[in-house]
CSV table of C-alpha atoms in Angstrom, one decimal:
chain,number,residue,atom,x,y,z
A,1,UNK,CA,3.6,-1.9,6.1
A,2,UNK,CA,7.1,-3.6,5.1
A,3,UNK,CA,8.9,-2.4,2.2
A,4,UNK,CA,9.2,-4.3,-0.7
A,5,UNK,CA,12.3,-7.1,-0.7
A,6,UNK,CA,15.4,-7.2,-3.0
A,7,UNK,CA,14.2,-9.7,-5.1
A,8,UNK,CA,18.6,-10.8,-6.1
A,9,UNK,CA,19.1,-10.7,-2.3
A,10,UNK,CA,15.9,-11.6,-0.5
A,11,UNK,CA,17.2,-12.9,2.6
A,12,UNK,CA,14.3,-15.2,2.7
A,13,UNK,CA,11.6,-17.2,0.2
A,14,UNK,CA,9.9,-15.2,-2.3
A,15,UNK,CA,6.4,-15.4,-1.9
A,16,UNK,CA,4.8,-14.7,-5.6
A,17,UNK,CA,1.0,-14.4,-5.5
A,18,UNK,CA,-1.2,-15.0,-8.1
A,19,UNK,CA,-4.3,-12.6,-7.1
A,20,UNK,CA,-7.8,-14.1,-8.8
A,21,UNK,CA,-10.5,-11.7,-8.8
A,22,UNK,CA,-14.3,-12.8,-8.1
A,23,UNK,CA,-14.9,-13.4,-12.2
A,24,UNK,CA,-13.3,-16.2,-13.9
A,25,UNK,CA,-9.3,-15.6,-15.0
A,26,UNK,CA,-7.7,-16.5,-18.1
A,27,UNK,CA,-5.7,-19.3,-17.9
A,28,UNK,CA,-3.0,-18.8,-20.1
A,29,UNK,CA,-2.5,-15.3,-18.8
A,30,UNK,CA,-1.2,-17.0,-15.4
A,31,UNK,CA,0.4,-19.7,-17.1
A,32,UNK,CA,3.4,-17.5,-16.8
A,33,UNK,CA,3.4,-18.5,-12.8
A,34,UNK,CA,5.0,-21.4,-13.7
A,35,UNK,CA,8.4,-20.3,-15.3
A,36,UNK,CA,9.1,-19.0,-11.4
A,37,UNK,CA,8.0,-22.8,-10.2
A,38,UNK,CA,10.5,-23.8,-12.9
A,39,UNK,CA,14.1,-22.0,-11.7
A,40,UNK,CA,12.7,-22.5,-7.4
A,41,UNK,CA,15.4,-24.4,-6.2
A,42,UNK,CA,12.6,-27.1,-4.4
A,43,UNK,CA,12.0,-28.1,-8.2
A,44,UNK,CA,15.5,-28.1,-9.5
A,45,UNK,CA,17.2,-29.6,-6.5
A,46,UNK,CA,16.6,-33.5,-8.0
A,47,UNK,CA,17.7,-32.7,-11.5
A,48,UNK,CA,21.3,-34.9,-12.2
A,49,UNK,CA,24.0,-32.4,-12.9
A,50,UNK,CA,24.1,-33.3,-16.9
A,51,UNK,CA,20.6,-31.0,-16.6
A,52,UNK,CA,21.5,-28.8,-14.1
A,53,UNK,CA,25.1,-28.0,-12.6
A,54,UNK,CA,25.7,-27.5,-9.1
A,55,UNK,CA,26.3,-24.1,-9.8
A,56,UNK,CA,22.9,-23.3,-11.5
A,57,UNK,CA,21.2,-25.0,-8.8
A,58,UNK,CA,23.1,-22.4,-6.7
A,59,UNK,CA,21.7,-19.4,-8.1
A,60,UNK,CA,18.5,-21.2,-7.7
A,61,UNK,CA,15.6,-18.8,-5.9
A,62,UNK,CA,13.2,-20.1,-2.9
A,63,UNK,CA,9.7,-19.6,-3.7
A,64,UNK,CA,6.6,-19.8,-1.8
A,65,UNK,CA,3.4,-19.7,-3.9
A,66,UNK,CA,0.0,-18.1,-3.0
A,67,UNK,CA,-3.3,-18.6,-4.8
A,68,UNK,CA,-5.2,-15.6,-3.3
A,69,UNK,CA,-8.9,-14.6,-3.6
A,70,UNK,CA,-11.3,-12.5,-1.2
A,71,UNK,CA,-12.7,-14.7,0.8
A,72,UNK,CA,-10.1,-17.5,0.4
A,73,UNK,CA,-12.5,-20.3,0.5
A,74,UNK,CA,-14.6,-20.9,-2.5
A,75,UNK,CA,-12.3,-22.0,-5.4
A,76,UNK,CA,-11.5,-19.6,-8.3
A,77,UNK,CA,-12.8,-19.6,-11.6
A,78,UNK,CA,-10.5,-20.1,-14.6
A,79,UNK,CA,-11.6,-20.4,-17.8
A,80,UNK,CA,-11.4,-24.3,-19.5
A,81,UNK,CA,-14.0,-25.4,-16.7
A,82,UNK,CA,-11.2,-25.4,-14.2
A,83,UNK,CA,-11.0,-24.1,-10.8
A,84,UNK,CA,-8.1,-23.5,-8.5
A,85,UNK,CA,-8.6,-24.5,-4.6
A,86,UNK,CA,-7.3,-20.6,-2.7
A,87,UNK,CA,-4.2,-20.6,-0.2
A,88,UNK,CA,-4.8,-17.6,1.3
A,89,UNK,CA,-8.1,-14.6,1.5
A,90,UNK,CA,-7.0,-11.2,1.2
A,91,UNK,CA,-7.2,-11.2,5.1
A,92,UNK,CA,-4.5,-13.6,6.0
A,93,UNK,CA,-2.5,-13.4,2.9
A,94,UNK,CA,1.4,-12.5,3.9
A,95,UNK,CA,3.3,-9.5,2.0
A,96,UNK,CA,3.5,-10.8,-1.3
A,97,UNK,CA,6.9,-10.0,-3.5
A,98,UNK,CA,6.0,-10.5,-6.6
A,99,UNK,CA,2.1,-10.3,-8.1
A,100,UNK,CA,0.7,-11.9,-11.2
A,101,UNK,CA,-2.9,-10.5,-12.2
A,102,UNK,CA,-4.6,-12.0,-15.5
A,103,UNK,CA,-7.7,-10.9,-17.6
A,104,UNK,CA,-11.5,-11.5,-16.3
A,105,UNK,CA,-14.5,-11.9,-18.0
A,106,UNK,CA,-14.5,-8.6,-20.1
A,107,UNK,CA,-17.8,-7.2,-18.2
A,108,UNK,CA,-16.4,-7.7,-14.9
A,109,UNK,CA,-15.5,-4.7,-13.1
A,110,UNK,CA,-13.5,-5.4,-9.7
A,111,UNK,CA,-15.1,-4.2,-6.7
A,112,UNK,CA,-13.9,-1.9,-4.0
A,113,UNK,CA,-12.5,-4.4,-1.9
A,114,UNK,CA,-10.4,-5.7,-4.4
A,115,UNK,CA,-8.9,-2.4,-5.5
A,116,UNK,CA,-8.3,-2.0,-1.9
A,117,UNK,CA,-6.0,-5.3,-1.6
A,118,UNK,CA,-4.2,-4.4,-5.2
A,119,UNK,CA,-3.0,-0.8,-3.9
A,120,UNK,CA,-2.1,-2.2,-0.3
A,121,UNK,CA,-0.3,-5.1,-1.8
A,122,UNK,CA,1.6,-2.7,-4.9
A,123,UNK,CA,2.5,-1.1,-1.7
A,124,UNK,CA,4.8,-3.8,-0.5
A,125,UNK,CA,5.7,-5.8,-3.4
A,126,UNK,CA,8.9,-5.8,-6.1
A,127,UNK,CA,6.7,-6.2,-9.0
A,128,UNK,CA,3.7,-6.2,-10.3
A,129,UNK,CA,3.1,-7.4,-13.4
A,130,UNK,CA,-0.1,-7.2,-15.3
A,131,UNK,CA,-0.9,-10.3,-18.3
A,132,UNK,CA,-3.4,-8.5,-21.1
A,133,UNK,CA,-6.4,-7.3,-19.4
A,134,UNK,CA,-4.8,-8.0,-16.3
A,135,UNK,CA,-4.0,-4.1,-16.6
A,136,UNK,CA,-7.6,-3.4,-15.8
A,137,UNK,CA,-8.3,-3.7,-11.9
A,138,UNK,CA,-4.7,-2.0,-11.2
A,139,UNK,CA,-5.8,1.1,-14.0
A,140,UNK,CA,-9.2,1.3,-11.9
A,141,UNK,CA,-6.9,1.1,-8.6
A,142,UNK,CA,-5.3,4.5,-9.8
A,143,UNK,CA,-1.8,2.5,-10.1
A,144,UNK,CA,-1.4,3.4,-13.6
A,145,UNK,CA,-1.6,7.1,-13.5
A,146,UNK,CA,1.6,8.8,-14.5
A,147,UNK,CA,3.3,5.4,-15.4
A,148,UNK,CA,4.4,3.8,-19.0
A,149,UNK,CA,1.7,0.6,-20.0
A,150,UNK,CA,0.7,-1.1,-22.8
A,151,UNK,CA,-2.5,-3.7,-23.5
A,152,UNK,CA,-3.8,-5.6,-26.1
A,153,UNK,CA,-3.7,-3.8,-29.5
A,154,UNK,CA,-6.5,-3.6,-30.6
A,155,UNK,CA,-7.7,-1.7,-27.2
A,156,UNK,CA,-5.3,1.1,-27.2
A,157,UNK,CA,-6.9,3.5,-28.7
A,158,UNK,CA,-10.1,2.9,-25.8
A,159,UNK,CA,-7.9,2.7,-23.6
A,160,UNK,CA,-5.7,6.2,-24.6
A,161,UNK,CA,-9.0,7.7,-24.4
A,162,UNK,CA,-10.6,6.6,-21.5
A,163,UNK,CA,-7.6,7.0,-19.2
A,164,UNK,CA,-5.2,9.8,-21.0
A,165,UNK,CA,-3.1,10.2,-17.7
A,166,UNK,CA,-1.4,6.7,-18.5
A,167,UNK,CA,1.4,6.7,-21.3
A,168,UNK,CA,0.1,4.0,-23.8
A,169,UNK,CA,2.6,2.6,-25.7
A,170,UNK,CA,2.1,-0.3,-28.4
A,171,UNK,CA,4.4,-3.4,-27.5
A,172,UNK,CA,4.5,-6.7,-25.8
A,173,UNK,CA,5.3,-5.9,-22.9
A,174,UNK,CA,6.6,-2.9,-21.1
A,175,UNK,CA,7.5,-2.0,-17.4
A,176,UNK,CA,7.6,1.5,-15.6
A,177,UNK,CA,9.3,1.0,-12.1
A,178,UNK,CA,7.9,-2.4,-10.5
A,179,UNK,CA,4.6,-2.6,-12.8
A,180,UNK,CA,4.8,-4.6,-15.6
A,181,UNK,CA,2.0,-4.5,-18.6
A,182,UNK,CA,1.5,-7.0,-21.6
A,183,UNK,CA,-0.1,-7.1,-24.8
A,184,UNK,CA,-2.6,-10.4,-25.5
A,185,UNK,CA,-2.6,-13.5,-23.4
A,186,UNK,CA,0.4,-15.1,-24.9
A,187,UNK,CA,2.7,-11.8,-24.4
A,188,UNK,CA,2.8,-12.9,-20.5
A,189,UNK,CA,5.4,-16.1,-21.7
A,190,UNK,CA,7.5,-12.8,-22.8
A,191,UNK,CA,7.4,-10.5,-20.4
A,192,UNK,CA,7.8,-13.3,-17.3
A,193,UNK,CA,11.5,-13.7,-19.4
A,194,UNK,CA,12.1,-10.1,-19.7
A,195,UNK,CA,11.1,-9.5,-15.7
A,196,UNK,CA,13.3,-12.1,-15.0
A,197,UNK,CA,16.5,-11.3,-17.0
A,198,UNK,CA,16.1,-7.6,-15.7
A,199,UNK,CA,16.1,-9.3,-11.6
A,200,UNK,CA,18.4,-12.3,-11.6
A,201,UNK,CA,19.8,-12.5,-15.6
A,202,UNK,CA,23.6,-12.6,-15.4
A,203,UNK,CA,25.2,-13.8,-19.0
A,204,UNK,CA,25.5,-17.9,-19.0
A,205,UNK,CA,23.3,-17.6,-15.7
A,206,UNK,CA,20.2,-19.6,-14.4
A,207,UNK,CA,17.8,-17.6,-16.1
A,208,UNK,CA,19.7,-17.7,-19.2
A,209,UNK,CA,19.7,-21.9,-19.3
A,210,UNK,CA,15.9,-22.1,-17.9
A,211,UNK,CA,14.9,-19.7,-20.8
A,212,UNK,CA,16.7,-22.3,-23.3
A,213,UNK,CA,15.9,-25.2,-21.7
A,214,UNK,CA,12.2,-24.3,-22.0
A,215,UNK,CA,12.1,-22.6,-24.8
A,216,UNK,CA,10.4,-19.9,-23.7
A,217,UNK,CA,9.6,-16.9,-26.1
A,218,UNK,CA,11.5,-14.1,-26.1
A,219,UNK,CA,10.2,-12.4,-29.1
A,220,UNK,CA,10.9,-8.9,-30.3
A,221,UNK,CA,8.9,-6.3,-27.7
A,222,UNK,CA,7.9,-4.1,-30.6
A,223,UNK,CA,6.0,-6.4,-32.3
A,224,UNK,CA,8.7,-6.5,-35.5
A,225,UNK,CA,8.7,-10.0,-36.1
A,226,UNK,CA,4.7,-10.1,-36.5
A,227,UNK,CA,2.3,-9.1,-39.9
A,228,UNK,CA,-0.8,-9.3,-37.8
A,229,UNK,CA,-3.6,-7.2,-37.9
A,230,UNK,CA,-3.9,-6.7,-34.2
């Protein structure tokens, strides 16, 4: 099995995989997907340099993006009455870098298989990282045992219960080695800023401008800056 990449110094394209379970997958919990499409240097390579300086377009990343399912033929559920067409099936799926798993239907438990291709792919990636109850399939994968987490609010204290050998914490999003947790939906637009700062986020760097540029949240990760109930 290959050993997971530097994600600053790949040597080669990143291949970031967005793994959709047999269920239908929130869509705004891989929404997040895109802020990677948005600092690839295939998508910033035609911006004029009053957007984008030469030397922003050189700290650019290659990506190579995966939509991965079982079977890799029947097209994925999201919710929204859309679908997504697969690139690859668990089978003939490459080593993937850098995994993004969002929330199924709540009664949907992943099956054996699938918990198979989560632990062999957390295996060989650089990061994993979880979008609300995302966290599910990779707690029933035994991936979370003995690590840091955190999921939607207002399930913590199920959650602290039923699996007492994870450390439950209450933020937005936290990450314990290379597997990243969230709280609700929306917290993914946070922690996809926070994952990305920690790998590539020099001061006045590419990160730094995309983040800007897109406005993309980066809210406080313990939840001070919200009254909310849950």
């Amino acid at each position: 099995m290959s050993s997971p990449i530097d994600l600053r110094n790949p040597g080669r394209p990143i291949h970031v995989g967005v793994v959709l379970l047999n269920s239908t997958t929130e869509l705004l919990d891989i929404a997040p997907v895109g802020f990677f499409s948005s600092i690839s240097s295939s998508f910033l390579k035609d911006f004029p340099p009053e957007m984008c300086p030469d030397e922003m377009k050189a700290q650019a990343p290659d990506f190579v993006f995966h939509w991965v399912t079982e079977t890799g033929e029947v097209p994925a559920s999201l919710t929204g009455n859309m679908s997504v067409k697969p690139t690859d099936s668990f089978n003939t799926c490459p080593q993937l870098d850098i995994i993004l798993l969002g929330a199924t239907r709540i009664t949907y438990h992943a099956s054996e298989t699938e918990l198979a291709f989560l632990r062999k792919a957390y295996e060989s990636c650089s990061g994993l990282l979880c979008v609300c109850g995302g966290f599910e399939p990779v707690l029933s994968a035994g991936l979370l045992e003995g690590k840091t987490a955190t999921a939607p609010r207002l399930l913590l204290p199920m959650v602290r219960e039923k699996a007492p050998g994870t450390n439950w914490v209450e933020k937005r999003y936290v990450s314990d080695g290379k597997i990243w947790t969230t709280g609700v939906l929306l917290n993914g637009l946070d922690m996809v800023i926070a994952f990305a700062m920690s790998v590539w986020g020099d001061q006045g760097g590419l990160i730094e401008m995309a983040a800007s540029f897109g406005h993309w949240p980066q809210r406080d990760v313990d939840y001070k800056d919200y009254d909310g109930v849950f």
